[in-house]
PDB file of C-alpha atoms in Angstrom:
ATOM      1  CA  MET A  97      73.421   2.410 -54.651  1.00  0.00           C
ATOM      2  CA  SER A  98      71.229   4.222 -56.949  1.00  0.00           C
ATOM      3  CA  GLU A  99      72.939   5.932 -59.967  1.00  0.00           C
ATOM      4  CA  ARG A 100      73.754   9.650 -59.340  1.00  0.00           C
ATOM      5  CA  ASN A 101      72.491  12.239 -61.605  1.00  0.00           C
ATOM      6  CA  PRO A 102      75.846  12.923 -63.925  1.00  0.00           C
ATOM      7  CA  MET A 103      74.781  16.673 -64.432  1.00  0.00           C
ATOM      8  CA  ALA A 104      74.553  17.196 -60.595  1.00  0.00           C
ATOM      9  CA  VAL A 105      77.867  15.739 -60.075  1.00  0.00           C
ATOM     10  CA  ALA A 106      79.442  17.534 -62.791  1.00  0.00           C
ATOM     11  CA  GLU A 107      78.229  20.705 -61.649  1.00  0.00           C
ATOM     12  CA  ASN A 108      79.873  20.107 -58.254  1.00  0.00           C
ATOM     13  CA  VAL A 109      83.080  18.875 -59.677  1.00  0.00           C
ATOM     14  CA  SER A 110      83.221  21.972 -61.771  1.00  0.00           C
ATOM     15  CA  SER A 111      83.117  24.155 -58.715  1.00  0.00           C
ATOM     16  CA  CYS A 112      87.072  24.109 -59.404  1.00  0.00           C
ATOM     17  CA  SER A 113      87.339  27.139 -61.579  1.00  0.00           C
ATOM     18  CA  LEU A 114      87.929  26.807 -65.430  1.00  0.00           C
ATOM     19  CA  SER A 115      91.163  28.297 -65.094  1.00  0.00           C
ATOM     20  CA  ALA A 116      92.553  25.825 -62.743  1.00  0.00           C
ATOM     21  CA  MET A 117      91.414  23.091 -65.176  1.00  0.00           C
ATOM     22  CA  TRP A 118      93.002  24.156 -68.355  1.00  0.00           C
ATOM     23  CA  ASP A 119      94.763  27.664 -68.020  1.00  0.00           C
ATOM     24  CA  TRP A 120      97.577  26.791 -70.648  1.00  0.00           C
ATOM     25  CA  SER A 121      97.164  30.114 -72.497  1.00  0.00           C
ATOM     26  CA  HIS A 122     100.313  31.638 -71.189  1.00  0.00           C
ATOM     27  CA  LEU A 123     102.409  28.823 -72.544  1.00  0.00           C
ATOM     28  CA  SER A 124     104.907  30.280 -75.090  1.00  0.00           C
ATOM     29  CA  LEU A 125     104.886  28.940 -78.518  1.00  0.00           C
ATOM     30  CA  SER A 126     108.552  27.994 -78.330  1.00  0.00           C
ATOM     31  CA  GLY A 127     109.000  24.973 -76.342  1.00  0.00           C
ATOM     32  CA  THR A 128     105.231  24.205 -76.288  1.00  0.00           C
ATOM     33  CA  PRO A 129     104.427  20.438 -75.685  1.00  0.00           C
ATOM     34  CA  PRO A 130     103.025  18.795 -78.685  1.00  0.00           C
ATOM     35  CA  ALA A 131      99.994  17.615 -76.796  1.00  0.00           C
ATOM     36  CA  VAL A 132      98.745  21.219 -76.571  1.00  0.00           C
ATOM     37  CA  PRO A 133      96.687  21.309 -79.684  1.00  0.00           C
ATOM     38  CA  LEU A 134      95.017  18.069 -78.505  1.00  0.00           C
ATOM     39  CA  LEU A 135      94.162  19.855 -75.277  1.00  0.00           C
ATOM     40  CA  ASP A 136      92.681  22.635 -77.145  1.00  0.00           C
ATOM     41  CA  ALA A 137      90.586  20.115 -79.177  1.00  0.00           C
ATOM     42  CA  ALA A 138      89.450  18.157 -76.334  1.00  0.00           C
ATOM     43  CA  ALA A 139      88.338  21.402 -74.283  1.00  0.00           C
ATOM     44  CA  ASP A 140      86.426  22.485 -77.323  1.00  0.00           C
ATOM     45  CA  LEU A 141      84.460  19.299 -77.488  1.00  0.00           C
ATOM     46  CA  LEU A 142      83.839  19.279 -73.916  1.00  0.00           C
ATOM     47  CA  VAL A 143      82.610  22.720 -73.410  1.00  0.00           C
ATOM     48  CA  LEU A 144      81.249  23.675 -76.947  1.00  0.00           C
ATOM     49  CA  GLU A 145      80.120  20.353 -78.518  1.00  0.00           C
ATOM     50  CA  ARG A 146      79.699  18.440 -75.343  1.00  0.00           C
ATOM     51  CA  ASN A 147      80.951  15.428 -77.084  1.00  0.00           C
ATOM     52  CA  PHE A 148      82.151  13.793 -73.837  1.00  0.00           C
ATOM     53  CA  ALA A 149      83.563  10.462 -75.476  1.00  0.00           C
ATOM     54  CA  ALA A 150      85.396  12.015 -78.286  1.00  0.00           C
ATOM     55  CA  SER A 151      86.846  14.606 -75.881  1.00  0.00           C
ATOM     56  CA  LEU A 152      87.835  11.967 -73.430  1.00  0.00           C
ATOM     57  CA  GLY A 153      89.598   9.782 -76.308  1.00  0.00           C
ATOM     58  CA  ILE A 154      91.583  12.837 -77.479  1.00  0.00           C
ATOM     59  CA  CYS A 155      92.645  13.292 -73.874  1.00  0.00           C
ATOM     60  CA  GLU A 156      93.871   9.805 -73.607  1.00  0.00           C
ATOM     61  CA  ARG A 157      95.735  10.350 -76.884  1.00  0.00           C
ATOM     62  CA  GLY A 158      97.353  13.593 -75.502  1.00  0.00           C
ATOM     63  CA  LEU A 159      98.483  11.627 -72.394  1.00  0.00           C
ATOM     64  CA  GLN A 160     100.180   8.963 -74.549  1.00  0.00           C
ATOM     65  CA  ILE A 161     102.150  11.482 -76.439  1.00  0.00           C
ATOM     66  CA  LEU A 162     103.322  13.314 -73.240  1.00  0.00           C
ATOM     67  CA  SER A 163     104.447   9.916 -71.521  1.00  0.00           C
ATOM     68  CA  ALA A 164     106.955   9.700 -74.395  1.00  0.00           C
ATOM     69  CA  GLU A 165     108.284  13.185 -73.901  1.00  0.00           C
ATOM     70  CA  PRO A 166     110.883  14.331 -71.408  1.00  0.00           C
ATOM     71  CA  THR A 167     109.244  15.496 -68.208  1.00  0.00           C
ATOM     72  CA  ASP A 168     109.407  19.303 -67.368  1.00  0.00           C
ATOM     73  CA  ALA A 169     107.131  22.020 -65.627  1.00  0.00           C
ATOM     74  CA  LYS A 170     105.241  22.676 -69.134  1.00  0.00           C
ATOM     75  CA  CYS A 171     104.451  18.773 -69.934  1.00  0.00           C
ATOM     76  CA  GLU A 172     103.312  18.494 -66.225  1.00  0.00           C
ATOM     77  CA  GLN A 173     100.822  21.321 -66.596  1.00  0.00           C
ATOM     78  CA  VAL A 174      99.637  20.077 -69.867  1.00  0.00           C
ATOM     79  CA  LYS A 175      99.210  16.569 -68.452  1.00  0.00           C
ATOM     80  CA  THR A 176      97.207  17.998 -65.529  1.00  0.00           C
ATOM     81  CA  SER A 177      95.022  19.856 -67.739  1.00  0.00           C
ATOM     82  CA  LEU A 178      94.272  16.918 -69.798  1.00  0.00           C
ATOM     83  CA  CYS A 179      93.482  14.749 -66.778  1.00  0.00           C
ATOM     84  CA  VAL A 180      91.025  17.532 -65.609  1.00  0.00           C
ATOM     85  CA  VAL A 181      89.105  17.797 -68.782  1.00  0.00           C
ATOM     86  CA  ALA A 182      89.303  13.838 -68.885  1.00  0.00           C
ATOM     87  CA  ILE A 183      87.738  13.642 -65.171  1.00  0.00           C
ATOM     88  CA  GLN A 184      84.923  16.019 -66.412  1.00  0.00           C
ATOM     89  CA  CYS A 185      84.046  13.839 -69.555  1.00  0.00           C
ATOM     90  CA  LEU A 186      83.808  10.782 -67.359  1.00  0.00           C
ATOM     91  CA  VAL A 187      81.733  12.460 -64.705  1.00  0.00           C
ATOM     92  CA  GLU A 188      79.358  13.596 -67.794  1.00  0.00           C
ATOM     93  CA  LEU A 189      79.500  10.224 -69.053  1.00  0.00           C
ATOM     94  CA  GLY A 190      78.123   8.759 -66.013  1.00  0.00           C
ATOM     95  CA  ARG A 191      81.523   6.953 -65.398  1.00  0.00           C
ATOM     96  CA  TRP A 192      82.386   8.536 -62.151  1.00  0.00           C
ATOM     97  CA  ARG A 193      83.387   5.389 -60.606  1.00  0.00           C
ATOM     98  CA  GLU A 194      86.176   5.042 -62.966  1.00  0.00           C
ATOM     99  CA  VAL A 195      87.742   8.279 -62.179  1.00  0.00           C
ATOM    100  CA  LEU A 196      90.429   7.068 -59.648  1.00  0.00           C
ATOM    101  CA  PRO A 197      91.477   4.099 -61.471  1.00  0.00           C
ATOM    102  CA  TRP A 198      91.860   6.060 -64.624  1.00  0.00           C
ATOM    103  CA  LEU A 199      94.023   8.589 -62.844  1.00  0.00           C
ATOM    104  CA  ILE A 200      96.383   5.649 -61.518  1.00  0.00           C
ATOM    105  CA  GLN A 201      97.227   4.832 -65.010  1.00  0.00           C
ATOM    106  CA  TYR A 202      99.026   8.171 -65.458  1.00  0.00           C
ATOM    107  CA  TYR A 203     100.420   8.792 -61.958  1.00  0.00           C
ATOM    108  CA  GLN A 204     102.569   6.286 -60.373  1.00  0.00           C
ATOM    109  CA  THR A 205     100.896   6.836 -56.880  1.00  0.00           C
ATOM    110  CA  PRO A 206      98.149   9.131 -55.919  1.00  0.00           C
ATOM    111  CA  GLN A 207     100.493  11.329 -53.708  1.00  0.00           C
ATOM    112  CA  GLU A 208     102.004  12.545 -56.984  1.00  0.00           C
ATOM    113  CA  MET A 209      98.705  14.039 -58.222  1.00  0.00           C
ATOM    114  CA  PRO A 210      98.526  17.755 -58.461  1.00  0.00           C
ATOM    115  CA  TYR A 211      96.367  19.666 -55.987  1.00  0.00           C
ATOM    116  CA  ASN A 212      93.846  20.344 -58.317  1.00  0.00           C
ATOM    117  CA  ILE A 213      93.234  16.979 -59.444  1.00  0.00           C
ATOM    118  CA  MET A 214      93.085  15.942 -55.862  1.00  0.00           C
ATOM    119  CA  GLU A 215      90.483  18.697 -55.198  1.00  0.00           C
ATOM    120  CA  MET A 216      88.323  17.382 -58.034  1.00  0.00           C
ATOM    121  CA  CYS A 217      88.585  13.853 -56.772  1.00  0.00           C
ATOM    122  CA  ILE A 218      87.558  14.847 -53.140  1.00  0.00           C
ATOM    123  CA  LEU A 219      84.666  16.896 -54.451  1.00  0.00           C
ATOM    124  CA  LEU A 220      83.519  14.171 -56.742  1.00  0.00           C
ATOM    125  CA  TYR A 221      83.484  11.081 -54.288  1.00  0.00           C
ATOM    126  CA  GLY A 222      81.977  13.421 -51.706  1.00  0.00           C
ATOM    127  CA  LYS A 223      79.274  14.406 -54.054  1.00  0.00           C
ATOM    128  CA  VAL A 224      78.394  10.816 -54.790  1.00  0.00           C
ATOM    129  CA  LYS A 225      78.320   9.952 -51.077  1.00  0.00           C
ATOM    130  CA  GLN A 226      81.490   7.774 -51.541  1.00  0.00           C
ATOM    131  CA  PRO A 227      84.088   9.528 -49.135  1.00  0.00           C
ATOM    132  CA  GLN A 228      85.585   6.469 -48.148  1.00  0.00           C
ATOM    133  CA  VAL A 229      87.132   5.750 -51.502  1.00  0.00           C
ATOM    134  CA  MET A 230      89.296   8.984 -51.183  1.00  0.00           C
ATOM    135  CA  LEU A 231      89.924   8.470 -47.289  1.00  0.00           C
ATOM    136  CA  GLU A 232      93.464   6.840 -47.761  1.00  0.00           C
ATOM    137  CA  VAL A 233      94.226   8.726 -51.084  1.00  0.00           C
ATOM    138  CA  SER A 234      93.719  12.149 -49.796  1.00  0.00           C
ATOM    139  CA  SER A 235      94.975  11.355 -46.271  1.00  0.00           C
ATOM    140  CA  ASP A 236      98.445  10.110 -47.689  1.00  0.00           C
ATOM    141  CA  TRP A 237      98.506  13.050 -50.108  1.00  0.00           C
ATOM    142  CA  LEU A 238      98.344  15.597 -47.236  1.00  0.00           C
ATOM    143  CA  GLN A 239     101.094  13.435 -45.421  1.00  0.00           C
ATOM    144  CA  VAL A 240     103.704  14.131 -48.217  1.00  0.00           C
ATOM    145  CA  GLN A 241     106.013  17.006 -47.118  1.00  0.00           C
ATOM    146  CA  ALA A 242     106.277  18.297 -50.691  1.00  0.00           C
ATOM    147  CA  ASN A 243     102.479  18.666 -50.987  1.00  0.00           C
ATOM    148  CA  ARG A 244     102.311  20.223 -47.612  1.00  0.00           C
ATOM    149  CA  LEU A 245     104.648  22.880 -48.803  1.00  0.00           C
ATOM    150  CA  LEU A 246     102.218  23.936 -51.728  1.00  0.00           C
ATOM    151  CA  PRO A 247     100.139  27.163 -51.372  1.00  0.00           C
ATOM    152  CA  ASN A 248      97.041  25.245 -52.107  1.00  0.00           C
ATOM    153  CA  CYS A 249      97.454  22.439 -49.593  1.00  0.00           C
ATOM    154  CA  CYS A 250      95.343  24.304 -47.180  1.00  0.00           C
ATOM    155  CA  ARG A 251      92.341  23.970 -49.677  1.00  0.00           C
ATOM    156  CA  VAL A 252      92.928  20.224 -50.185  1.00  0.00           C
ATOM    157  CA  ALA A 253      93.102  19.844 -46.318  1.00  0.00           C
ATOM    158  CA  GLU A 254      89.900  21.821 -46.022  1.00  0.00           C
ATOM    159  CA  LEU A 255      87.961  19.630 -48.601  1.00  0.00           C
ATOM    160  CA  HIS A 256      89.358  16.437 -46.817  1.00  0.00           C
ATOM    161  CA  LEU A 257      88.118  17.894 -43.613  1.00  0.00           C
ATOM    162  CA  LEU A 258      84.548  18.873 -44.861  1.00  0.00           C
ATOM    163  CA  HIS A 259      83.801  16.090 -47.482  1.00  0.00           C
ATOM    164  CA  ILE A 260      85.874  13.019 -46.287  1.00  0.00           C
ATOM    165  CA  LEU A 261      86.381  12.939 -42.515  1.00  0.00           C
ATOM    166  CA  LEU A 262      83.154  14.521 -41.240  1.00  0.00           C
ATOM    167  CA  PRO A 263      80.825  12.505 -43.505  1.00  0.00           C
ATOM    168  CA  LEU A 264      82.670   9.280 -42.162  1.00  0.00           C
ATOM    169  CA  GLY A 265      82.160  10.374 -38.596  1.00  0.00           C
ATOM    170  CA  LEU A 266      86.084  10.531 -38.210  1.00  0.00           C
ATOM    171  CA  PHE A 267      86.179  13.392 -35.813  1.00  0.00           C
ATOM    172  CA  SER A 268      89.386  12.345 -33.752  1.00  0.00           C
ATOM    173  CA  ASP A 269      91.021  12.517 -37.171  1.00  0.00           C
ATOM    174  CA  ALA A 270      89.386  15.772 -37.980  1.00  0.00           C
ATOM    175  CA  GLU A 271      90.486  17.347 -34.726  1.00  0.00           C
ATOM    176  CA  VAL A 272      93.970  16.316 -35.566  1.00  0.00           C
ATOM    177  CA  LEU A 273      93.915  17.950 -38.767  1.00  0.00           C
ATOM    178  CA  ALA A 274      92.098  20.878 -37.665  1.00  0.00           C
ATOM    179  CA  GLN A 275      95.003  21.624 -35.038  1.00  0.00           C
ATOM    180  CA  ASP A 276      97.567  21.120 -37.976  1.00  0.00           C
ATOM    181  CA  SER A 277      99.578  24.411 -37.744  1.00  0.00           C
ATOM    182  CA  ASP A 278     101.494  23.598 -40.952  1.00  0.00           C
ATOM    183  CA  VAL A 279      98.254  23.496 -42.920  1.00  0.00           C
ATOM    184  CA  PHE A 280      96.087  26.170 -41.102  1.00  0.00           C
ATOM    185  CA  THR A 281      96.393  29.555 -39.698  1.00  0.00           C
ATOM    186  CA  GLU A 282      95.268  30.118 -36.201  1.00  0.00           C
ATOM    187  CA  LYS A 283      92.109  31.621 -37.353  1.00  0.00           C
ATOM    188  CA  GLN A 284      91.439  28.658 -39.633  1.00  0.00           C
ATOM    189  CA  ARG A 285      92.302  26.287 -36.892  1.00  0.00           C
ATOM    190  CA  HIS A 286      89.649  28.080 -34.533  1.00  0.00           C
ATOM    191  CA  ILE A 287      87.000  27.874 -37.304  1.00  0.00           C
ATOM    192  CA  ALA A 288      87.821  24.286 -38.140  1.00  0.00           C
ATOM    193  CA  LEU A 289      87.636  22.982 -34.414  1.00  0.00           C
ATOM    194  CA  ALA A 290      84.438  24.693 -33.950  1.00  0.00           C
ATOM    195  CA  LEU A 291      83.078  22.970 -37.214  1.00  0.00           C
ATOM    196  CA  VAL A 292      84.205  19.525 -35.999  1.00  0.00           C
ATOM    197  CA  SER A 293      82.720  20.057 -32.621  1.00  0.00           C
ATOM    198  CA  GLU A 294      79.079  20.987 -34.152  1.00  0.00           C
ATOM    199  CA  HIS A 295      79.299  18.053 -36.506  1.00  0.00           C
ATOM    200  CA  ARG A 296      79.983  15.688 -33.575  1.00  0.00           C
ATOM    201  CA  ARG A 297      77.240  17.172 -31.735  1.00  0.00           C
ATOM    202  CA  GLN A 298      74.929  16.654 -34.590  1.00  0.00           C
ATOM    203  CA  TRP A 299      76.200  13.052 -35.007  1.00  0.00           C
ATOM    204  CA  GLU A 300      75.852  12.132 -31.332  1.00  0.00           C
ATOM    205  CA  GLU A 301      72.139  13.552 -31.338  1.00  0.00           C
ATOM    206  CA  TYR A 302      71.376  11.575 -34.677  1.00  0.00           C
ATOM    207  CA  GLU A 303      72.731   8.541 -33.088  1.00  0.00           C
ATOM    208  CA  ALA A 304      70.900   8.997 -29.768  1.00  0.00           C
ATOM    209  CA  ALA A 305      67.737   9.346 -31.767  1.00  0.00           C
ATOM    210  CA  ALA A 306      68.168   6.478 -33.924  1.00  0.00           C
ATOM    211  CA  ALA A 307      68.944   4.309 -30.933  1.00  0.00           C
ATOM    212  CA  THR A 308      65.674   5.409 -29.114  1.00  0.00           C
ATOM    213  CA  GLU A 309      63.701   4.697 -32.389  1.00  0.00           C
ATOM    214  CA  ARG A 310      65.303   1.116 -32.515  1.00  0.00           C
ATOM    215  CA  ASP A 311      64.418   0.556 -28.814  1.00  0.00           C
ATOM    216  CA  GLU A 312      60.759   1.659 -29.391  1.00  0.00           C
ATOM    217  CA  HIS A 313      60.461  -0.520 -32.415  1.00  0.00           C
ATOM    218  CA  SER A 314      61.994  -3.560 -30.570  1.00  0.00           C
ATOM    219  CA  GLN A 315      59.657  -2.991 -27.693  1.00  0.00           C
ATOM    220  CA  SER A 316      56.638  -2.818 -30.016  1.00  0.00           C
ATOM    221  CA  GLU A 317      57.720  -5.985 -31.785  1.00  0.00           C
ATOM    222  CA  SER A 318      58.200  -7.620 -28.358  1.00  0.00           C
ATOM    223  CA  MET A 319      54.765  -6.595 -27.125  1.00  0.00           C
ATOM    224  CA  GLY A 320      53.305  -7.774 -30.327  1.00  0.00           C
ATOM    225  CA  ARG A 321      54.892 -11.149 -30.103  1.00  0.00           C
ATOM    226  CA  THR A 322      53.713 -11.399 -26.268  1.00  0.00           C
ATOM    227  CA  GLY A 323      50.212 -10.435 -27.396  1.00  0.00           C
ATOM    228  CA  LYS A 324      50.173 -13.387 -30.054  1.00  0.00           C
ATOM    229  CA  VAL A 325      51.582 -15.842 -27.451  1.00  0.00           C
ATOM    230  CA  GLN A 326      48.811 -14.938 -25.090  1.00  0.00           C
ATOM    231  CA  THR A 327      46.321 -15.293 -27.668  1.00  0.00           C
ATOM    232  CA  ARG A 328      47.637 -18.651 -28.644  1.00  0.00           C
ATOM    233  CA  ILE A 329      47.596 -19.813 -24.923  1.00  0.00           C
ATOM    234  CA  GLN A 330      43.901 -18.823 -24.592  1.00  0.00           C
ATOM    235  CA  ASN A 331      42.782 -20.560 -27.869  1.00  0.00           C
ATOM    236  CA  VAL A 332      44.698 -23.845 -26.537  1.00  0.00           C
ATOM    237  CA  ALA A 333      43.274 -23.423 -23.101  1.00  0.00           C
ATOM    238  CA  HIS A 334      39.681 -22.971 -24.576  1.00  0.00           C
ATOM    239  CA  LEU A 335      40.195 -26.128 -26.741  1.00  0.00           C
ATOM    240  CA  LEU A 336      41.553 -28.164 -23.876  1.00  0.00           C
ATOM    241  CA  LEU A 337      38.359 -27.005 -21.858  1.00  0.00           C
ATOM    242  CA  ARG A 338      36.059 -28.183 -24.590  1.00  0.00           C
ATOM    243  CA  ALA A 339      37.921 -31.402 -24.940  1.00  0.00           C
ATOM    244  CA  LEU A 340      37.964 -32.010 -21.216  1.00  0.00           C
ATOM    245  CA  GLY A 341      34.027 -31.218 -21.262  1.00  0.00           C
ATOM    246  CA  MET A 342      33.399 -33.744 -24.013  1.00  0.00           C
ATOM    247  CA  ILE A 343      35.515 -36.425 -22.198  1.00  0.00           C
ATOM    248  CA  ALA A 344      33.739 -35.775 -19.061  1.00  0.00           C
ATOM    249  CA  GLY A 345      30.230 -36.063 -20.754  1.00  0.00           C
ATOM    250  CA  ILE A 346      31.625 -39.421 -22.346  1.00  0.00           C
ATOM    251  CA  ILE A 347      32.766 -40.896 -19.169  1.00  0.00           C
ATOM    252  CA  ARG A 348      29.302 -40.075 -17.669  1.00  0.00           C
ATOM    253  CA  ARG A 349      27.681 -42.084 -20.369  1.00  0.00           C
ATOM    254  CA  THR A 350      30.198 -45.031 -20.339  1.00  0.00           C
ATOM    255  CA  PRO A 351      30.755 -47.748 -17.958  1.00  0.00           C
ATOM    256  CA  PHE A 352      33.617 -47.354 -15.493  1.00  0.00           C
ATOM    257  CA  ARG A 353      35.787 -50.225 -17.102  1.00  0.00           C
ATOM    258  CA  ASN A 354      35.531 -48.896 -20.512  1.00  0.00           C
ATOM    259  CA  ALA A 355      36.167 -45.349 -19.434  1.00  0.00           C
ATOM    260  CA  ALA A 356      39.192 -46.596 -17.413  1.00  0.00           C
ATOM    261  CA  LEU A 357      40.683 -48.284 -20.554  1.00  0.00           C
ATOM    262  CA  ALA A 358      40.076 -44.989 -22.619  1.00  0.00           C
ATOM    263  CA  VAL A 359      41.910 -42.975 -19.837  1.00  0.00           C
ATOM    264  CA  LEU A 360      44.854 -45.413 -19.906  1.00  0.00           C
ATOM    265  CA  LEU A 361      45.001 -45.676 -23.679  1.00  0.00           C
ATOM    266  CA  ILE A 362      45.059 -41.803 -23.820  1.00  0.00           C
ATOM    267  CA  THR A 363      47.700 -41.679 -21.130  1.00  0.00           C
ATOM    268  CA  ILE A 364      49.810 -44.075 -23.252  1.00  0.00           C
ATOM    269  CA  ILE A 365      49.283 -42.021 -26.104  1.00  0.00           C
ATOM    270  CA  LEU A 366      49.987 -38.620 -24.533  1.00  0.00           C
ATOM    271  CA  LEU A 367      52.973 -39.837 -22.668  1.00  0.00           C
ATOM    272  CA  ARG A 368      54.286 -41.722 -25.644  1.00  0.00           C
ATOM    273  CA  LEU A 369      55.440 -44.831 -23.676  1.00  0.00           C
ATOM    274  CA  ASP A 370      57.575 -47.147 -25.536  1.00  0.00           C
ATOM    275  CA  PRO A 371      56.290 -50.796 -25.189  1.00  0.00           C
ATOM    276  CA  ALA A 372      60.040 -51.939 -25.271  1.00  0.00           C
ATOM    277  CA  SER A 373      60.845 -49.597 -22.410  1.00  0.00           C
ATOM    278  CA  PRO A 374      60.989 -51.156 -18.770  1.00  0.00           C
ATOM    279  CA  ALA A 375      59.025 -48.034 -17.699  1.00  0.00           C
ATOM    280  CA  ALA A 376      56.170 -48.968 -19.808  1.00  0.00           C
ATOM    281  CA  TYR A 377      55.881 -52.540 -18.552  1.00  0.00           C
ATOM    282  CA  GLY A 378      53.540 -51.575 -15.359  1.00  0.00           C
ATOM    283  CA  PRO A 379      51.061 -49.541 -17.416  1.00  0.00           C
ATOM    284  CA  ILE A 380      50.837 -52.016 -20.291  1.00  0.00           C
ATOM    285  CA  SER A 381      50.366 -55.006 -18.113  1.00  0.00           C
ATOM    286  CA  SER A 382      47.516 -53.165 -16.554  1.00  0.00           C
ATOM    287  CA  LEU A 383      46.153 -52.354 -19.770  1.00  0.00           C
ATOM    288  CA  LEU A 384      46.379 -56.150 -20.908  1.00  0.00           C
ATOM    289  CA  LEU A 385      44.547 -57.316 -17.705  1.00  0.00           C
ATOM    290  CA  LEU A 386      42.004 -54.877 -18.030  1.00  0.00           C
ATOM    291  CA  ILE A 387      41.486 -55.789 -21.736  1.00  0.00           C
ATOM    292  CA  ARG A 388      41.062 -59.439 -20.842  1.00  0.00           C
ATOM    293  CA  GLN A 389      38.756 -58.536 -17.922  1.00  0.00           C
ATOM    294  CA  THR A 390      36.795 -56.348 -20.521  1.00  0.00           C
ATOM    295  CA  ILE A 391      36.263 -59.219 -22.962  1.00  0.00           C
ATOM    296  CA  ALA A 392      35.375 -61.725 -20.454  1.00  0.00           C
ATOM    297  CA  SER A 393      32.781 -59.528 -19.071  1.00  0.00           C
ATOM    298  CA  ILE A 394      31.482 -58.737 -22.590  1.00  0.00           C
ATOM    299  CA  PHE A 395      31.192 -62.759 -23.258  1.00  0.00           C
ATOM    300  CA  GLN A 396      29.655 -63.284 -19.721  1.00  0.00           C
ATOM    301  CA  ARG A 397      26.880 -60.962 -20.494  1.00  0.00           C
ATOM    302  CA  HIS A 398      26.346 -62.600 -24.082  1.00  0.00           C
ATOM    303  CA  PRO A 399      26.859 -66.281 -23.460  1.00  0.00           C
ATOM    304  CA  SER A 400      24.818 -67.036 -26.713  1.00  0.00           C
ATOM    305  CA  ARG A 401      27.555 -65.655 -28.743  1.00  0.00           C
ATOM    306  CA  GLN A 402      30.174 -68.201 -27.304  1.00  0.00           C
ATOM    307  CA  LEU A 403      30.794 -71.135 -29.723  1.00  0.00           C
TER     308      LEU A 403
END
């Protein structure tokens, strides 16, 4: 697959609001996790200086510091913000394939990822036309009861439907998700089902058109092969007619015995008779007899050559 434009991917991933990415301004100074200054520095390098490699390095350093700290809500928020900044850096560096493996280093399972990181991953892999990468990850995330109770679960489900299930043609799974009353409201379910139905119709039309095009291409190839075969047959027939004409001319100018000998030789060559085969005994005996008679007639016509 050709390399995607990092800027185009970054713009799509950045559709998640900046406040969702790194809104840590409300954290009080007391009890602030030690990685917050690193988060500030990483954000400045990303947004102001656009030094993506340096920003990524600072994010990784901050995550290492947090891994040694007791887990609480503030640390989790800072961790999420660092991961979001790091994802943006990886995308800007053209290393979007590394995003999911990189995240697995800091979350034991993908189901533990916060909703905003899951949103970014779905948007990212949908944008680069790799929805199958996120299929199992986002499906499993939506099955976790704790995640389904989150206010933003609806947004993750919507992105999963639009960017993963529908592009992969998984319309049955999409219908099941669209009918999930725990995720969508009644109005949202109605809109989602209509969207799935429309995508299914477009998919079927595309498949039908593609099948018709393949059939037409196959028929044209078949007709082309048939035409070539007919041309070869005509050429061979023309050559045989010429050969038969030449043979007929030679036979008219050749004594009967010599002509019969030539015909028998040609028959043996064409039929590829094996001299050791019992089936070849009769023709070969006739050939030998004909050769003896021919030699005898030659010497009878020219007695002066006999010694």
